[in-house]
Coordinates of C-alpha atoms in Angstrom, one line a residue:
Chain A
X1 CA 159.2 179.0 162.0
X2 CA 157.3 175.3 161.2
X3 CA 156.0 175.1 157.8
X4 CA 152.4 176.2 158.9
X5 CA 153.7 179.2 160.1
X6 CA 155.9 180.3 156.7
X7 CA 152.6 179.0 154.5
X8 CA 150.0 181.4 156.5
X9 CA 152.8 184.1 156.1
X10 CA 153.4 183.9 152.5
X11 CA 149.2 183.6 151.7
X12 CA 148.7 186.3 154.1
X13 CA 150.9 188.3 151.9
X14 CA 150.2 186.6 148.4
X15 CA 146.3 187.1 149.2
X16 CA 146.4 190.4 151.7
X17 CA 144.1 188.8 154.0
X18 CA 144.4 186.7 156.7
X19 CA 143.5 183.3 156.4
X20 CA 144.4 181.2 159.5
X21 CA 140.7 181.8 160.8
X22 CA 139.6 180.0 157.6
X23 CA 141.5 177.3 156.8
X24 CA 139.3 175.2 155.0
X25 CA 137.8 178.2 153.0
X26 CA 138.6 177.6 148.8
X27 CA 140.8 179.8 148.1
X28 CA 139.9 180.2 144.2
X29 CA 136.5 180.0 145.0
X30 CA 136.9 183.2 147.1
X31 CA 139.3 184.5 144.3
X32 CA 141.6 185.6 146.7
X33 CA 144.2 182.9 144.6
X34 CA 144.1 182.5 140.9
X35 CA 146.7 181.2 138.3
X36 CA 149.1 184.2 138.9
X37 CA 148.7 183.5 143.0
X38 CA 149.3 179.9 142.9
X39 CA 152.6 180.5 140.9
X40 CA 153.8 183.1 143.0
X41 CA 152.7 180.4 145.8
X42 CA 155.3 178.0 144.2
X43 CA 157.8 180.4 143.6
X44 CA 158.0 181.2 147.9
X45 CA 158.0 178.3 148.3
X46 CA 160.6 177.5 146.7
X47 CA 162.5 180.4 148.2
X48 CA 161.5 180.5 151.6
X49 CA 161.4 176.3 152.5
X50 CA 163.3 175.0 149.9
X51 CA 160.1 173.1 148.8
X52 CA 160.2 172.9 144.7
X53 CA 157.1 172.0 143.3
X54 CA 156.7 171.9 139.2
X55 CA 153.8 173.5 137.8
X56 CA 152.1 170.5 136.0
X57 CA 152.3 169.2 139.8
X58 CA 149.6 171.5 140.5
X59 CA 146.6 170.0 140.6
X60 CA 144.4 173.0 141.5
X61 CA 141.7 170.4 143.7
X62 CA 144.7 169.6 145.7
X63 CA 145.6 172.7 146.8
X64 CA 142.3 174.7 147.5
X65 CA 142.5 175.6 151.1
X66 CA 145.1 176.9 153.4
X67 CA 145.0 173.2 155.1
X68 CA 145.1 171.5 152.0
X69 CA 148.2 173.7 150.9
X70 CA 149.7 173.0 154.0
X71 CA 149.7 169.2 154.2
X72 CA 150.2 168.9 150.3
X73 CA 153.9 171.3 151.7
X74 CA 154.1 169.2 155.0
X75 CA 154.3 166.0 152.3
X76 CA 157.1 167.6 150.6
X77 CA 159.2 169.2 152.8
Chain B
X1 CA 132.3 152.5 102.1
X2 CA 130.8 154.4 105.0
X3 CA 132.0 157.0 106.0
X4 CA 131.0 159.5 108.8
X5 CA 131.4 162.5 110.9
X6 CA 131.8 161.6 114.7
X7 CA 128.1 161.7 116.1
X8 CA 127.2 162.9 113.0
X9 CA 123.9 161.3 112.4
X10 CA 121.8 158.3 113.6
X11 CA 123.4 155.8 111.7
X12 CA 126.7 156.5 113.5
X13 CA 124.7 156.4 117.4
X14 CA 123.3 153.3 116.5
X15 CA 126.9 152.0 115.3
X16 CA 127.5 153.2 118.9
X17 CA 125.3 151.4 120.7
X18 CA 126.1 148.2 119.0
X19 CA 129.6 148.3 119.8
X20 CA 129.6 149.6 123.4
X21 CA 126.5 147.1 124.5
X22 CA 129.2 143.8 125.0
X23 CA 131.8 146.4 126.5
X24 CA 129.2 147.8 129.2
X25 CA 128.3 144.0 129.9
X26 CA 132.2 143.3 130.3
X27 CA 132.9 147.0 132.7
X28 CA 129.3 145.5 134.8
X29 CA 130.7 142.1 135.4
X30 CA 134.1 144.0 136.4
X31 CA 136.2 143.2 133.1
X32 CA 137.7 145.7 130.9
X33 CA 139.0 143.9 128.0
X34 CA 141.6 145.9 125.9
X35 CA 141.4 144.3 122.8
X36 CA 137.5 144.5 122.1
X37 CA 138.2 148.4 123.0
X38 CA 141.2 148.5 120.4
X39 CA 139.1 147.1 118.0
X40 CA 135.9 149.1 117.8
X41 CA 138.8 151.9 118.6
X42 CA 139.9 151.0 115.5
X43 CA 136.7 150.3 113.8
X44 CA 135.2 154.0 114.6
X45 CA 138.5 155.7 113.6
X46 CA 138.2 153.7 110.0
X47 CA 134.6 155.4 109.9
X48 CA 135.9 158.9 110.5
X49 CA 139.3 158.8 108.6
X50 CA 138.2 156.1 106.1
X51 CA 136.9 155.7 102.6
X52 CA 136.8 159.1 100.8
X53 CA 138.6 160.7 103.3
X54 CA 141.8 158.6 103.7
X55 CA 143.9 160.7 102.9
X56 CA 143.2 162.1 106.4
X57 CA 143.5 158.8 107.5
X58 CA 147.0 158.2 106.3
X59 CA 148.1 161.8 108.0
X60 CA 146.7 160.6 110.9
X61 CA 149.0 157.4 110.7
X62 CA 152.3 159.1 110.3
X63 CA 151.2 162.1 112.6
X64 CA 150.6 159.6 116.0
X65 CA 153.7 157.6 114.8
X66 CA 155.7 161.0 114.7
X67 CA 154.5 162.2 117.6
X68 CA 154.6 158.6 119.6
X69 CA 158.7 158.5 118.1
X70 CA 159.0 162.1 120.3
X71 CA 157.5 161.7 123.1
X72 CA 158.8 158.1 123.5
X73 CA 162.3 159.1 123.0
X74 CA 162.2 162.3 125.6
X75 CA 160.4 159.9 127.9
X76 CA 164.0 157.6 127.4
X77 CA 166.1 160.5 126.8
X78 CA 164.6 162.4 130.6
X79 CA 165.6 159.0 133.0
X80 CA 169.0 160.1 132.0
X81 CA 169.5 163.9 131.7
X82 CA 167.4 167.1 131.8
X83 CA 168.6 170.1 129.4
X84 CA 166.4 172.6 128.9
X85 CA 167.1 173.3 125.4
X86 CA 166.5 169.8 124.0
X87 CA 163.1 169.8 126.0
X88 CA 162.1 173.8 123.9
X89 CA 163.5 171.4 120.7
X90 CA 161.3 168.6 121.5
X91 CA 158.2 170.8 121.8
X92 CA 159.0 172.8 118.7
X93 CA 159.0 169.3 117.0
X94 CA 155.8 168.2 118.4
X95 CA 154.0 171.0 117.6
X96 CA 155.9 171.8 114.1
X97 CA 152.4 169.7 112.3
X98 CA 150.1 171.9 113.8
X99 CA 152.2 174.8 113.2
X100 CA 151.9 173.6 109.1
X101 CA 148.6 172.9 109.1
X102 CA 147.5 176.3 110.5
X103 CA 149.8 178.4 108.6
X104 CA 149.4 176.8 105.4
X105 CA 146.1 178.2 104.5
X106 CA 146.8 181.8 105.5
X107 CA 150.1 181.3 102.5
X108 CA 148.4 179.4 99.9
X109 CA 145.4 180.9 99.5
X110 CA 143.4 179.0 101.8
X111 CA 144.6 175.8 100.3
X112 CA 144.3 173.4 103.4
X113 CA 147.7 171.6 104.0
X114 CA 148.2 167.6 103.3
X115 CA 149.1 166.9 106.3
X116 CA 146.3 168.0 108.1
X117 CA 143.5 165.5 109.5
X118 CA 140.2 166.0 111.8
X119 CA 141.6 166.4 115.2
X120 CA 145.0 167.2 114.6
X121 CA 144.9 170.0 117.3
X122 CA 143.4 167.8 120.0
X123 CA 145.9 165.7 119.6
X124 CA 148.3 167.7 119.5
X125 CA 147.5 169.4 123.3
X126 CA 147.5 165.7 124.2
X127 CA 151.4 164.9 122.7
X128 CA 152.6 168.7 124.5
X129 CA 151.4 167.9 127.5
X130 CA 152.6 164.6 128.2
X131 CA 156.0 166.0 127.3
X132 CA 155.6 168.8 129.6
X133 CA 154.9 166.7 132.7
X134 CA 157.6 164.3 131.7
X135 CA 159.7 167.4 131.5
X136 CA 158.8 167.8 135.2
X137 CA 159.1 164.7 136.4
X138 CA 155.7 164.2 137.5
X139 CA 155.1 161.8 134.3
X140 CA 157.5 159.4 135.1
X141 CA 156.4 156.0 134.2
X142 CA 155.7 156.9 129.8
X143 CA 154.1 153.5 128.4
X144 CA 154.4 153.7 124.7
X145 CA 150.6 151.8 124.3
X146 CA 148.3 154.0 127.4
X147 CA 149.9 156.6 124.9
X148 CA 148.5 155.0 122.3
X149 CA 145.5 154.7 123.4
X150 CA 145.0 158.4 125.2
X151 CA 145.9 159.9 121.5
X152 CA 143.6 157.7 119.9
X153 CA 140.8 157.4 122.5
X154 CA 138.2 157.4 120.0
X155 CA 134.9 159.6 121.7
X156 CA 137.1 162.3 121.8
X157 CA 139.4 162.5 118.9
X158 CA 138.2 164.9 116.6
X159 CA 137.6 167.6 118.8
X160 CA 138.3 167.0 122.5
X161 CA 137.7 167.2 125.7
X162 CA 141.4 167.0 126.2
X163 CA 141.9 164.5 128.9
X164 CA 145.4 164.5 130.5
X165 CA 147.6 161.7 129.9
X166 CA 147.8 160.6 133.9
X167 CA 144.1 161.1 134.6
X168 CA 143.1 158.9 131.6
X169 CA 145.7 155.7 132.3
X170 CA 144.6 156.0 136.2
X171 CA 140.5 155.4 134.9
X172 CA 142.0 152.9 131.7
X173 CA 144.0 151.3 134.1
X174 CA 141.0 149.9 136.5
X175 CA 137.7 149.0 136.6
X176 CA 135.0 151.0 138.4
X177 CA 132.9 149.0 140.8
X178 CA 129.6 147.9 139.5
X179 CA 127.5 151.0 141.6
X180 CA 129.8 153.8 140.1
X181 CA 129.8 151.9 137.0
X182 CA 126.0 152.4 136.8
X183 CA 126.3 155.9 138.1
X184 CA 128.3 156.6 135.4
X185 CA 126.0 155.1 132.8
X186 CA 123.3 157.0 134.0
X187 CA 125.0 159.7 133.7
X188 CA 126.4 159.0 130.2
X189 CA 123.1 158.5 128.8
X190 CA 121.5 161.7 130.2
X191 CA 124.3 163.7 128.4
X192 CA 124.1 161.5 125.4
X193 CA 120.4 162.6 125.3
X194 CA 120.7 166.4 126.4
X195 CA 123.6 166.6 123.5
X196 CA 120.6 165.8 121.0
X197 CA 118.5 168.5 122.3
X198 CA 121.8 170.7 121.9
X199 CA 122.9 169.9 118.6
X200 CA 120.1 168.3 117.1
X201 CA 117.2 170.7 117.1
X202 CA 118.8 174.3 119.1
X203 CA 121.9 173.9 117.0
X204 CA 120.3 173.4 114.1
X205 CA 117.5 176.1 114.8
X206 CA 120.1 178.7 115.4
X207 CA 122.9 177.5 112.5
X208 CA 120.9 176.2 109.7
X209 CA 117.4 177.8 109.9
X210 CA 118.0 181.6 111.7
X211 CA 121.9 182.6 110.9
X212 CA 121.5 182.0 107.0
X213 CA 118.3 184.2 106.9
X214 CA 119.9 186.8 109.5
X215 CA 123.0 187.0 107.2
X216 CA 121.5 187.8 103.9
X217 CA 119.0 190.3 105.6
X218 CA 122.4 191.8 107.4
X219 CA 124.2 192.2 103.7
X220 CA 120.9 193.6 102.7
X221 CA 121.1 196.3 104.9
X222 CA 124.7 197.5 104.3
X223 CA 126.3 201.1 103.7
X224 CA 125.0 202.6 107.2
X225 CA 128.3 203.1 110.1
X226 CA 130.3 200.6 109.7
X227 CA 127.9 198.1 107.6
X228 CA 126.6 197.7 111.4
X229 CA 122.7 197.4 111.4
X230 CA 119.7 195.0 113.2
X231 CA 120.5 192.0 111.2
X232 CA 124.2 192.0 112.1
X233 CA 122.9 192.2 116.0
X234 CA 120.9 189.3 115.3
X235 CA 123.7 187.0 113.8
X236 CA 125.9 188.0 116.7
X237 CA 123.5 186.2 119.1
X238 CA 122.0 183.3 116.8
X239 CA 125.8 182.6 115.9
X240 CA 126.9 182.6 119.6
X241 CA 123.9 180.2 120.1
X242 CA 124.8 177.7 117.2
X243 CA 128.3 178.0 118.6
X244 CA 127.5 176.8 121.9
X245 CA 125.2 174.5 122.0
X246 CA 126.7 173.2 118.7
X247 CA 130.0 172.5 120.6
X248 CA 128.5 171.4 123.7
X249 CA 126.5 169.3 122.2
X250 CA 129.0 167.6 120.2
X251 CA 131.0 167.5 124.2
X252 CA 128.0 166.0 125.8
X253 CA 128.2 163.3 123.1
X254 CA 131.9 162.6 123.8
X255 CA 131.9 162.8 127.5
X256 CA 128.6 160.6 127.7
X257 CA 130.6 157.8 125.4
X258 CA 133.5 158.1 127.4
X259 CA 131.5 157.5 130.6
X260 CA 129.5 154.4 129.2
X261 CA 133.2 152.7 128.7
X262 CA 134.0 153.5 132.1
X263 CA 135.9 156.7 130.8
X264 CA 135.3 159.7 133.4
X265 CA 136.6 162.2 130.3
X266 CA 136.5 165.8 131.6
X267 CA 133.1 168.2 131.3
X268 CA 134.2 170.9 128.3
X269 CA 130.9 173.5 129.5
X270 CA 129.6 175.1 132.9
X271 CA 127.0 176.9 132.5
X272 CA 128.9 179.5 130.8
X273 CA 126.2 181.9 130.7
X274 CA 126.0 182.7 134.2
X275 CA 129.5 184.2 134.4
X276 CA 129.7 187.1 136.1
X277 CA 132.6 188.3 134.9
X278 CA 135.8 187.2 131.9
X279 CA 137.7 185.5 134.1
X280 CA 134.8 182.9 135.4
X281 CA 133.9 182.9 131.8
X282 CA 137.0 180.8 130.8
X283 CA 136.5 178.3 133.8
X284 CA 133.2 177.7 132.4
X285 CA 133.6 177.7 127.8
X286 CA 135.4 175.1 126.7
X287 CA 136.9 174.5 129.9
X288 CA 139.6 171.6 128.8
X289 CA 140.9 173.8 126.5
X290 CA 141.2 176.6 128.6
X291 CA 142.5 175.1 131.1
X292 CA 145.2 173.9 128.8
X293 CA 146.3 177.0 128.0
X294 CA 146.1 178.6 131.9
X295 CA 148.3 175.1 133.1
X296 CA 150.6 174.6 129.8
X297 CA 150.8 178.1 128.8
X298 CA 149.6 180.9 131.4
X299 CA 151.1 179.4 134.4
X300 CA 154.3 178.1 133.0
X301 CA 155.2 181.8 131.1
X302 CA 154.0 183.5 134.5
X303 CA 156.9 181.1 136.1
X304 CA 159.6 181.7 134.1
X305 CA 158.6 185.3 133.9
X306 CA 158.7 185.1 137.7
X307 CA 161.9 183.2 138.1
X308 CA 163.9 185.3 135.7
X309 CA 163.2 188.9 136.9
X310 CA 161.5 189.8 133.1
X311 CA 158.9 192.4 134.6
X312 CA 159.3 194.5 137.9
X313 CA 156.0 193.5 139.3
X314 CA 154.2 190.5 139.1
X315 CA 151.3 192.8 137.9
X316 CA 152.7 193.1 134.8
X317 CA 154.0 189.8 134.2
X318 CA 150.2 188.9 134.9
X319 CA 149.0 191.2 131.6
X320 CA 151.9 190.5 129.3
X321 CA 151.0 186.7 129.7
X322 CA 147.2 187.0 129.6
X323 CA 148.0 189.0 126.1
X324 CA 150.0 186.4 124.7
X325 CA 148.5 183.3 126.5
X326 CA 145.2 185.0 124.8
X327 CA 146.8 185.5 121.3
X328 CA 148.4 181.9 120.9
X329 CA 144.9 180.3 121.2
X330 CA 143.8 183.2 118.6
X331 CA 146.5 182.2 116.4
X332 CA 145.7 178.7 117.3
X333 CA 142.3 179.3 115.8
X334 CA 143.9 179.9 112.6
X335 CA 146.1 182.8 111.0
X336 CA 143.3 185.4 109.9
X337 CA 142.6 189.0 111.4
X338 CA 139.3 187.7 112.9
X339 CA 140.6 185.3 114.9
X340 CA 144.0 187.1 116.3
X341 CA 141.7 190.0 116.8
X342 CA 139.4 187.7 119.1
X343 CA 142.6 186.4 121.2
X344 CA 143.6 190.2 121.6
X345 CA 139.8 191.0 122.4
X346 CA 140.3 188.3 125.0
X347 CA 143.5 189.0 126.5
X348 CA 142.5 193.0 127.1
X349 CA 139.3 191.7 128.2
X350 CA 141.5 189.7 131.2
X351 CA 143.6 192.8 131.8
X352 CA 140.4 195.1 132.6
X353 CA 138.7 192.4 134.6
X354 CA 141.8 192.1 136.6
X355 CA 142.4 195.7 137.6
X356 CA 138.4 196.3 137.9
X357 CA 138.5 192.9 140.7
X358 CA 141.4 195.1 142.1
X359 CA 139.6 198.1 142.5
X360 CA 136.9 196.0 143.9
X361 CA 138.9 194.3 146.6
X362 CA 140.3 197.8 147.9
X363 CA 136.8 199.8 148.1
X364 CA 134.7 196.9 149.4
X365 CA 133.0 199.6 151.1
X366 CA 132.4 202.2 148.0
X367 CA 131.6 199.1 145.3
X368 CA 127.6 198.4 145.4
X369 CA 127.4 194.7 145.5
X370 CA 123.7 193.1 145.4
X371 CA 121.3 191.0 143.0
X372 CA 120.6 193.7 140.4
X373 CA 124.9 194.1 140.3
X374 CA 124.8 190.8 140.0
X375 CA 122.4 190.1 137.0
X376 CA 124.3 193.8 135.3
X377 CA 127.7 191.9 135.6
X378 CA 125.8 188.7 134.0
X379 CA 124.6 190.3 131.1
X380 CA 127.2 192.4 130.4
X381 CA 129.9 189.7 130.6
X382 CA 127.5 187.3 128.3
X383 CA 127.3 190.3 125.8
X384 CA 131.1 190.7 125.4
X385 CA 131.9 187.3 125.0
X386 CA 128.9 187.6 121.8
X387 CA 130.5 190.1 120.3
X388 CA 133.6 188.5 120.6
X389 CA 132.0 185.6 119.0
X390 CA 130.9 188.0 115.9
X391 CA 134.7 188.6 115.7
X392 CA 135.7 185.3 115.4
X393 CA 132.9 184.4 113.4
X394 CA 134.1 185.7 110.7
X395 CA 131.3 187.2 109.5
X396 CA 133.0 190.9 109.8
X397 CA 135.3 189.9 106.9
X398 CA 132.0 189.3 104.6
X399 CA 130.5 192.1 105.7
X400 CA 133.1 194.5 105.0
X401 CA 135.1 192.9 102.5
X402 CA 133.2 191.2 99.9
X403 CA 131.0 193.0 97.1

C-alpha cells in the first residue's frame, strides 16, 4: 500500500467516515478530528509507516485536510 | 518615580505612542533595529516592575535568569543525549517558581510569596514550552537572546497572549514588507481602540459600577436555599461580563502593540459567545492559554497514555485527561475550592459534551438539527460557562462563608 492509501485507511477508521471524496474538507472544522484524533493519527502512524512525528510538531493549520495530512506524511516518510 | 499597570491608564498609552512612533518609522522604511526595541523593552518593564514595586522587579530578574540557566543548559545538554528523566527534572525545575507562588498563599494564610512578580505564569508557559519542543527536537536552534527577548517581550508580559517561542523569532527575525506592515498597523490600531470600548467603559460598567451594587443586594438577600436569590443571578452575569471584556480588552491592547512593532502575537478571544457547545468554547476564551494546555498538556498525556497501554480504550484515556488537563489549569488558577471546583466543572463539562457529540454522530437521523437547536445549544452553552464563572469568582465563598 503507498502512503495515500494507509493515510485514507487509518482516517477512515480514526474518523468512521470516508474521506477520499473530500480531500480538502477541514477535518476539525467538521469535528470529525480533534486533539484525541490527531494523536491517535500520530500514533498509526507511527505504527503502520514508521513515520514518527512529535506532538509539538503538530501544527494543527498544517494538517487540516486529508491532502494536507498526506503530503505533510509524503514529506516525512 | 512612575510607576504603572500595563495599559493601565492614559498616561501609560501616551508613553506608548511616544516610544513606538520612531520604531513604526524604522519597520515602514524596512529596518527593525534591536536595540531601540531593547531599550523601550527595558524602559516599559522599569514602569511595571519599578519604583514601589521593585521588589517584583528584582523576582523578575533572578526568575528569567533562572529560567534562561534551564532552558539554556537542556538546549546544550539535548545536541548530545535525550533521557527522559532529566527532561521530567528539567520541567519540574522550571515550573518549581510557579509551583511556590501558587501554593504559598493557600499555606500562609493568603500571604503572597516573595518570589512572585506580575506575569510570572505567562512566563512561565513560555520557559515549558520552549523546553518541550527542544525536548522534541523540533526547537533545535535555542539562541540564549530571541529567548530573551520572547520572555520579556514587553506588550505581553504580565498576562499573555502566550506566543510560542518559534513563531515569535520567525516574525522578530524579519521585517514585514511595507503593505503588510501597514495592514498590520491598521489593524493594531482598530484593536487598540475596540480594547478601550472593552475595558474602559463595558468593563468598568459591569466591574466597578453594577457587580459592587449586585453583591451587597445579593448578601442582603441571604438565608433562602442555598443563599441563592436574584441578586446572586445578576452578579453571575455582570461578573462574566467584567471578566470578559475586562480580559479581552486588556488582549486587544497587547495584540494591537505587538502588531504596531511588526509583532503578529496571537488573538486570545473568538467570539466566545457564539459557541455552540464546551468544546468550541475553549477554541474561542482565552484561546492561547487553552491551547496551551490542549498542545503541552492534553495532547502529550493522551500520547503517552496511548503509547503505554494505561486505559483500554482511547475513550477513556480521552476523559481521564480532560479531568486532569481541566484541573491543572484550576489548580493553576490558584489552590482554593473555587477554582479547583471550576477546572472539575470544566473537565465533566468536556466529558458530557463528548459522549452527547457521540450520540449525535450515530443518530444523525433521530437528533433535530436546525436554527432554533442552534440558538438552544448557544444559550445554553453561554449559561454554563457563567455559572462556571460564579464558581470561580469566588463570590460563593463570601456568600456562604462569611458573616
Amino acid at each position: 500500500m503507498d502512503v495515500k492509501e494507509t493515510v485514507l485507511s487509518i482516517l477512515s477508521d480514526l474518523t468512521g467516515n470516508d474521506v477520499s471524496g473530500a480531500m480538502d474538507d477541514n477535518l476539525f472544522d467538521s469535528g470529525l478530528l480533534d486533539s484525541m484524533g490527531s494523536v491517535q493519527l500520530l500514533l498509526q502512524l507511527q505504527s503502520q509507516l514508521g513515520v514518527s512525528v512529535p506532538v509539538s510538531e503538530f501544527e494543527r493549520s498544517e494538517w487540516d485536510t486529508p491532502n494536507k495530512i498526506v503530503k505533510k506524511v509524503e514529506s516525512l516518510a | 518615580m512612575l510607576s504603572f499597570e500595563p495599559y493601565g491608564n492614559p498616561t501609560y498609552f501616551a508613553l506608548l505612542g511616544v516610544a513606538l512612533l520612531p520604531l513604526m518609522i524604522g519597520l515602514l522604511y524596512g529596518k527593525r533595529s534591536r536595540l531601540y526595541e531593547t531599550l523601550i523593552s527595558i524602559f516599559f518593564l522599569v514602569l511595571t516592575f519599578g519604583g514601589p514595586k521593585w521588589t517584583q522587579g528584582i523576582a523578575l530578574i533572578i526568575y528569567i535568569l533562572y529560567e534562561v540557566m534551564l532552558t539554556w543548559g537542556y538546549a546544550v545538554y539535548r545536541k548530545q543525549k535525550n533521557s527522559g528523566p532529566v527532561f521530567y527534572l528539567m520541567v519540574i525545575l522550571a515550573i518549581l517558581p510557579l509551583t511556590v507562588v501558587k501554593v504559598t498563599p493557600a499555606v500562609e494564610n493568603g500571604q503572597a510569596s516573595l518570589i512572585g512578580f506580575l506575569g510570572i505564569s505567562y512566563l512561565t508557559f513560555r520557559a515549558v514550552q520552549t523546553m518541550m519542543e527542544t525536548r522534541d527536537g523540533t526547537l533545535k536552534d535555542y539562541q540564549v537572546m530571541t529567548f530573551l527577548q520572547f520572555m520579556l517581550f514587553f506588550p505581553t508580559i504580565s498576562s499573555g497572549p502566550i506566543d510560542r517561542y518559534r513563531r515569535f523569532e520567525k516574525d522578530y527575525r524579519s521585517v514585514p514588507d511595507r503593505a503588510t506592515y501597514l495592514g498590520m498597523v491598521q489593524k493594531g490600531v482598530r484593536y487598540i481602540f475596540v480594547g478601550f470600548l472593552y475595558k474602559f467603559l463595558l468593563a468598568y460598567y459591569f466591574g466597578s459600577i453594577l457587580m459592587p451594587k449586585l453583591q451587597v443586594m445579593a448578601m442582603h438577600s441571604r438565608g433562602g436555599f442555598m443563599d441563592l436569590s436574584w441578586p446572586v443571578l445578576g452578579y453571575m452575569y455582570a461578573y462574566s461580563a467584567d471578566l470578559f471584556f475586562d480580559f479581552a480588552g486588556y488582549s486587544l491592547f497587547a495584540v494591537g502593540t505587538s502588531y504596531l512593532m511588526g509583532i503578529a502575537t496571537p488573538m486570545n478571544f473568538k467570539q466566545p459567545w457564539r459557541s455552540p457547545n464546551i468544546k468550541d468554547f475553549w477554541n474561542r476564551w482565552h484561546i492561547t492559554l487553552s491551547f496551551w494546555f490542549r498542545d503541552f498538556i492534553y495532547m502529550r498525556l493522551v500520547f503517552w497514555f496511548m503509547k503505554h497501554r494505561v486505559f483500554k480504550s482511547p475513550r477513556t484515556t480521552a476523559n481521564v485527561t480532560y479531568i486532569i488537563n481541566m484541573l491543572v489549569m484550576g489548580f493553576w488558577h490558584g489552590v482554593t475550592w473555587y477554582y479547583i471546583t471550576y477546572g472539575l466543572f470544566h473537565g465533566v463539562a468536556l466529558v458530557i459534551n463528548d459522549a452527547w457529540l457521540r450520540y449525535k454522530k450515530k443518530h444523525r437521523q433521530s437528533v433535530p438539527h436546525n436554527r432554533f437547536t442552534q440558538l438552544f445549544a448557544i444559550f445554553l452553552t453561554a449559561n454554563l460557562v457563567c455559572f462556571s464563572f460564579l464558581i470561580f469568582s469566588g463570590f460563593l465563598n463570601t456568600l456562604w462563608f462569611t458573616k
